[in-house]
XYZ file of C-alpha atoms in Angstrom:
387
model
C 14.819 -84.409 -40.411
C 13.947 -87.788 -41.861
C 10.879 -88.073 -44.131
C 8.929 -91.320 -43.775
C 5.838 -92.700 -45.489
C 3.297 -94.990 -43.858
C -0.374 -95.201 -44.757
C -2.433 -95.116 -41.541
C -4.997 -97.413 -43.198
C -2.487 -100.089 -44.270
C -3.650 -103.345 -42.591
C -0.349 -104.231 -40.900
C -0.082 -100.733 -39.444
C -3.707 -100.828 -38.238
C -3.043 -104.070 -36.364
C 0.314 -102.984 -34.951
C 1.554 -99.397 -35.406
C 4.391 -99.756 -32.905
C 7.103 -101.077 -35.283
C 6.641 -97.958 -37.429
C 6.911 -95.776 -34.329
C 10.166 -97.562 -33.425
C 11.486 -96.985 -36.944
C 10.584 -93.302 -36.773
C 12.031 -92.859 -33.271
C 15.347 -94.307 -34.424
C 15.736 -91.252 -36.688
C 15.398 -88.759 -33.813
C 12.879 -86.933 -31.633
C 11.082 -85.606 -34.717
C 10.367 -86.899 -38.211
C 8.207 -85.764 -41.124
C 5.259 -88.089 -41.830
C 4.613 -87.661 -45.545
C 1.111 -89.118 -45.395
C 0.055 -86.428 -42.899
C 2.259 -83.659 -44.305
C 3.305 -83.012 -40.729
C 6.263 -82.948 -38.391
C 5.660 -85.643 -35.747
C 7.112 -86.389 -32.330
C 8.497 -89.825 -31.544
C 10.007 -89.606 -28.060
C 8.393 -89.133 -24.675
C 10.426 -85.987 -24.006
C 9.524 -84.381 -27.353
C 5.840 -85.271 -27.037
C 5.485 -83.888 -23.517
C 7.457 -80.785 -24.495
C 5.110 -79.902 -27.363
C 2.008 -80.712 -25.301
C 3.126 -78.273 -22.599
C 4.843 -75.522 -24.620
C 2.568 -72.444 -24.722
C 4.063 -71.457 -28.086
C 1.954 -74.260 -29.560
C -1.829 -74.347 -29.337
C -4.878 -76.269 -30.484
C -6.173 -73.445 -32.693
C -4.508 -72.894 -36.023
C -3.680 -69.168 -36.338
C -6.564 -67.470 -38.100
C -4.602 -66.378 -41.155
C -3.748 -70.050 -41.862
C -7.174 -71.515 -41.107
C -8.618 -73.469 -44.038
C -11.947 -72.515 -45.585
C -14.665 -74.778 -44.194
C -16.909 -76.279 -46.897
C -20.577 -75.366 -46.510
C -21.641 -78.966 -45.882
C -19.302 -79.197 -42.841
C -20.181 -75.880 -41.182
C -22.670 -77.355 -38.648
C -19.969 -79.670 -37.281
C -17.339 -76.959 -36.982
C -19.873 -74.541 -35.481
C -20.031 -76.938 -32.542
C -16.237 -77.336 -32.483
C -15.876 -73.549 -32.270
C -17.042 -73.677 -28.645
C -15.016 -76.726 -27.579
C -12.357 -76.137 -24.937
C -10.437 -79.013 -26.545
C -9.997 -76.898 -29.688
C -9.317 -73.490 -28.107
C -6.286 -71.531 -26.913
C -6.200 -69.202 -23.908
C -7.895 -67.021 -22.861
C -11.114 -68.690 -24.125
C -9.819 -72.117 -23.164
C -8.909 -70.928 -19.656
C -12.374 -69.504 -19.072
C -14.242 -72.565 -20.377
C -12.082 -75.112 -18.555
C -12.355 -73.182 -15.274
C -16.142 -73.110 -15.494
C -16.374 -76.806 -16.389
C -14.077 -77.835 -13.531
C -16.352 -76.019 -11.078
C -19.054 -78.561 -11.954
C -16.930 -81.585 -12.930
C -15.285 -81.947 -9.518
C -13.138 -84.820 -8.255
C -15.552 -85.274 -5.348
C -18.488 -85.676 -7.740
C -16.537 -88.200 -9.816
C -15.340 -90.223 -6.794
C -18.933 -90.464 -5.573
C -19.808 -92.371 -8.762
C -17.811 -95.491 -7.819
C -20.718 -97.407 -6.201
C -22.895 -96.584 -9.215
C -20.235 -97.724 -11.693
C -19.727 -100.908 -9.671
C -23.445 -101.712 -9.601
C -23.789 -101.083 -13.352
C -20.855 -103.375 -14.141
C -22.328 -106.183 -12.030
C -25.700 -105.718 -13.737
C -24.123 -105.997 -17.178
C -22.161 -109.114 -16.203
C -25.410 -110.654 -14.919
C -26.780 -110.386 -18.452
C -23.779 -111.781 -20.335
C -25.022 -114.351 -22.877
C -23.967 -117.973 -22.773
C -21.259 -119.056 -25.187
C -19.276 -116.694 -27.392
C -20.143 -112.976 -27.428
C -18.634 -109.568 -28.210
C -17.483 -107.974 -24.961
C -17.367 -104.537 -26.612
C -21.129 -104.586 -27.233
C -22.058 -106.346 -23.999
C -19.822 -104.319 -21.671
C -17.176 -101.886 -22.928
C -19.477 -99.669 -25.008
C -22.264 -99.676 -22.430
C -20.481 -98.718 -19.197
C -19.210 -95.255 -20.239
C -22.317 -94.149 -22.165
C -24.668 -95.050 -19.279
C -22.448 -93.352 -16.694
C -22.063 -90.143 -18.695
C -25.830 -90.100 -19.338
C -26.464 -90.394 -15.605
C -23.808 -87.811 -14.830
C -25.279 -85.320 -17.297
C -28.811 -86.089 -16.189
C -29.863 -87.325 -19.633
C -32.479 -90.131 -19.752
C -30.812 -93.530 -20.037
C -33.354 -94.607 -22.635
C -31.611 -92.170 -25.001
C -28.258 -93.955 -24.546
C -28.510 -95.655 -27.954
C -29.045 -92.270 -29.615
C -26.126 -90.766 -27.704
C -23.922 -93.650 -28.782
C -24.969 -93.352 -32.442
C -24.402 -89.595 -32.476
C -21.062 -89.885 -30.702
C -19.717 -92.576 -33.046
C -20.726 -90.592 -36.130
C -19.195 -87.324 -34.921
C -15.933 -88.888 -33.737
C -15.512 -90.495 -37.174
C -14.610 -87.017 -38.447
C -11.180 -87.448 -36.831
C -10.352 -90.788 -38.426
C -7.925 -91.260 -41.291
C -10.448 -93.131 -43.472
C -12.881 -90.185 -43.587
C -15.119 -90.049 -46.667
C -17.975 -87.831 -47.845
C -20.436 -90.455 -46.581
C -18.809 -90.315 -43.127
C -18.995 -86.517 -43.231
C -22.685 -86.536 -44.154
C -23.425 -88.978 -41.337
C -21.502 -86.788 -38.896
C -23.436 -83.674 -39.913
C -26.775 -85.431 -39.444
C -25.615 -86.646 -36.027
C -24.429 -83.146 -35.121
C -27.774 -81.576 -36.005
C -29.711 -84.183 -34.031
C -27.365 -84.067 -31.035
C -27.432 -80.259 -30.887
C -31.235 -80.153 -31.113
C -31.556 -82.740 -28.346
C -29.084 -80.978 -26.037
C -30.587 -77.511 -26.683
C -34.042 -78.707 -25.657
C -32.708 -80.559 -22.651
C -30.623 -77.605 -21.438
C -33.638 -75.313 -21.649
C -35.591 -77.830 -19.584
C -32.826 -77.883 -16.966
C -32.773 -74.082 -16.804
C -36.351 -74.131 -15.513
C -36.139 -77.409 -13.545
C -32.553 -77.879 -12.269
C -31.524 -81.111 -10.553
C -28.412 -82.634 -9.003
C -26.770 -83.438 -12.329
C -23.836 -82.127 -14.336
C -25.918 -80.109 -16.812
C -27.626 -78.233 -13.976
C -24.278 -77.611 -12.286
C -22.743 -76.430 -15.562
C -25.634 -73.990 -15.977
C -25.052 -72.697 -12.451
C -21.248 -72.553 -12.695
C -19.930 -69.003 -12.585
C -16.479 -67.462 -12.382
C -15.805 -63.734 -12.158
C -19.351 -63.051 -13.322
C -18.908 -65.303 -16.385
C -21.229 -68.199 -17.227
C -21.374 -70.705 -20.050
C -23.555 -69.661 -22.981
C -26.116 -72.126 -24.329
C -23.861 -72.915 -27.301
C -20.921 -73.493 -24.938
C -23.066 -75.747 -22.754
C -24.167 -77.788 -25.756
C -20.619 -78.226 -27.029
C -19.274 -79.071 -23.564
C -21.863 -81.807 -23.058
C -21.148 -83.218 -26.522
C -17.398 -83.092 -25.847
C -17.730 -84.883 -22.504
C -19.688 -87.675 -24.150
C -17.743 -87.987 -27.412
C -14.214 -87.724 -26.027
C -14.866 -89.622 -22.824
C -16.884 -92.428 -24.329
C -14.709 -93.141 -27.362
C -11.442 -93.229 -25.395
C -12.833 -95.319 -22.546
C -14.320 -97.939 -24.876
C -11.038 -98.337 -26.744
C -8.940 -98.470 -23.563
C -11.214 -101.008 -21.904
C -11.224 -103.259 -24.970
C -7.484 -102.938 -25.518
C -6.815 -103.612 -21.833
C -8.951 -106.759 -21.687
C -7.249 -108.097 -24.823
C -3.808 -107.379 -23.368
C -4.602 -108.910 -19.978
C -6.194 -112.065 -21.412
C -3.276 -112.626 -23.767
C -0.930 -112.526 -20.738
C -3.223 -114.302 -18.259
C -3.194 -111.322 -15.883
C -6.269 -111.288 -13.622
C -5.314 -108.997 -10.730
C -6.435 -105.425 -11.328
C -4.978 -102.487 -9.419
C -4.673 -98.812 -10.293
C -1.144 -99.562 -11.535
C -2.588 -102.152 -13.948
C -4.829 -99.495 -15.442
C -1.922 -97.056 -15.820
C 0.172 -99.694 -17.577
C -2.747 -100.501 -19.895
C -3.033 -96.817 -20.766
C 0.694 -96.677 -21.507
C 0.937 -99.970 -23.349
C -1.951 -99.574 -25.808
C -3.524 -96.108 -25.525
C -6.833 -95.177 -27.207
C -5.606 -92.045 -29.012
C -2.348 -92.056 -30.963
C -2.109 -88.636 -32.612
C -2.909 -85.180 -31.251
C -2.147 -82.009 -33.226
C -0.653 -78.685 -32.147
C -0.064 -75.486 -34.157
C 2.808 -73.059 -33.757
C 1.527 -69.714 -32.452
C 4.897 -68.028 -32.865
C 8.227 -68.694 -34.569
C 10.482 -70.883 -32.428
C 13.045 -73.666 -32.504
C 12.675 -77.009 -30.738
C 14.659 -80.222 -31.114
C 16.873 -78.640 -33.797
C 13.907 -77.771 -36.013
C 12.682 -74.265 -36.807
C 8.921 -73.814 -36.615
C 7.118 -70.899 -38.181
C 3.790 -69.513 -36.981
C 1.073 -71.722 -38.466
C 3.235 -74.861 -38.704
C 1.654 -78.101 -37.489
C 3.212 -80.713 -35.228
C 1.545 -84.055 -34.561
C 2.223 -85.489 -31.118
C 2.353 -89.283 -31.410
C 1.061 -90.381 -28.011
C 1.355 -94.049 -28.928
C 5.031 -93.628 -29.810
C 5.803 -91.625 -26.672
C 4.305 -94.329 -24.468
C 6.609 -96.956 -26.012
C 9.812 -94.868 -25.822
C 12.600 -97.030 -24.330
C 14.326 -93.909 -22.992
C 11.330 -93.372 -20.698
C 10.204 -96.981 -20.231
C 12.818 -99.778 -20.366
C 11.555 -102.780 -22.342
C 8.579 -100.696 -23.491
C 6.927 -103.513 -25.465
C 6.606 -105.591 -22.280
C 3.406 -105.185 -20.256
C 4.518 -104.669 -16.645
C 1.976 -103.464 -14.032
C 4.859 -102.881 -11.590
C 6.605 -100.555 -14.032
C 8.208 -97.351 -12.795
C 8.585 -94.325 -15.018
C 7.041 -90.997 -16.020
C 3.297 -90.538 -16.250
C 2.045 -91.849 -19.575
C 0.608 -89.393 -22.103
C -2.566 -91.313 -22.933
C -4.631 -88.363 -21.652
C -2.458 -85.722 -23.315
C -0.661 -83.062 -21.330
C -0.352 -79.392 -20.569
C -3.405 -77.146 -20.407
C -5.401 -79.577 -22.565
C -4.838 -82.575 -20.291
C -8.102 -84.531 -20.475
C -10.640 -83.067 -18.071
C -12.366 -86.448 -17.919
C -9.234 -88.429 -16.989
C -10.317 -89.051 -13.351
C -13.680 -90.412 -14.526
C -12.035 -92.599 -17.191
C -9.545 -94.009 -14.668
C -12.384 -94.785 -12.236
C -14.487 -96.493 -14.911
C -11.549 -98.521 -16.206
C -10.426 -99.740 -12.787
C -13.917 -100.689 -11.612
C -14.963 -102.242 -14.923
C -11.832 -104.420 -15.061
C -12.050 -105.413 -11.388
C -15.694 -106.442 -11.660
C -15.148 -108.251 -14.955
C -12.259 -110.410 -13.759
C -13.713 -111.065 -10.308
C -17.048 -112.172 -11.767
C -15.569 -114.008 -14.758
C -12.400 -115.747 -13.526
C -12.405 -118.095 -16.525
C -12.850 -115.354 -19.133
C -10.955 -116.172 -22.334
C -10.623 -114.953 -25.890
C -12.866 -116.885 -28.278
C -11.027 -115.555 -31.343
C -8.006 -113.357 -32.053
C -8.988 -109.728 -31.487
C -8.589 -107.411 -34.491
C -8.055 -103.649 -34.370
C -10.438 -101.424 -36.319
C -9.291 -99.068 -39.077
C -9.930 -95.938 -36.977
C -6.555 -94.144 -36.682
C -5.997 -91.494 -35.000
C -7.869 -93.652 -32.500
C -6.661 -97.148 -31.710
C -9.253 -99.679 -30.682
C -10.690 -103.068 -31.429
C -13.285 -103.935 -34.036
C -14.647 -106.787 -31.915
C -13.574 -108.607 -28.759
C -15.143 -112.077 -28.852
C -14.873 -113.904 -25.527
C -16.262 -116.804 -23.510
C -16.872 -116.845 -19.776
């Protein structure tokens, strides 16, 4: 297996990681990324295989789990109840209960509300040059998830601040200052959600928190800690990914003068420049895959961004083609941890793009868009436009 080095914070990589992915893929389905001390996937087939193989899970086997420093324990106490970080059977139970409340019918019913919100935001676009991320991309998902959860919209700024701070824990440029900010956000977010959940227990309404409280399967219900973590997960994971995808998509479409938005356009945007580029799995048992022997406790990093640009799966992968045929992209992961919020994200992205380009037919970039130094995520720092 080839060993390669590439700093994830190096400016050229931040702006365009795809040449490095091509270099790594040329060495085979797997390579060892020295900077992450991890085996990584490069191809679509290898990435989907590891995402779906039950011999690999999201939880590192207990005997290999690192000691958590005292100052980070509040953050990881929340993570301990996240279905994103769990293996079966706990994952199976949590996901089943969440899906009983987070139904496709409930999500589909949000389309008129998403449409109205997008029109309202466009109505308030400033004259001249402005940042579309602040005016549109960051606002749509946080308002919709607040409404879906039943959280007051006037707390949206707090939700956004807490979410951004907590998600920073997964970025490659993490520092002690980022950690301290994330812990403060965690404490405040948990306290807010605990009080709000208790209020919903006594005064339920037609919102996701109330339905999560009521959800039951085989006599099992979500505990308060599980409810808190699930609500935080739905906001953090859903908001961060949707903001990045919407910004990346608008940049891509404007650079190519594409104005017609269909569901296929959204899927190609997700493939072409996905919001999350690296997702880790841990070997639960000894096994061999792609001519490499894995031992229990070994880590493999699934490079979603590389898989989505694999020429074996997508001919001319660096070309944006809304009419493209090929396998389903892996922007939302795969296997049992496939993103539970994917239907909501797809709805928000399609509606937000359709409204934006129908209302702003002359939308143009006011300056070259720059990507932020936020790997494992991949999203813009700003998106300055004119209407």
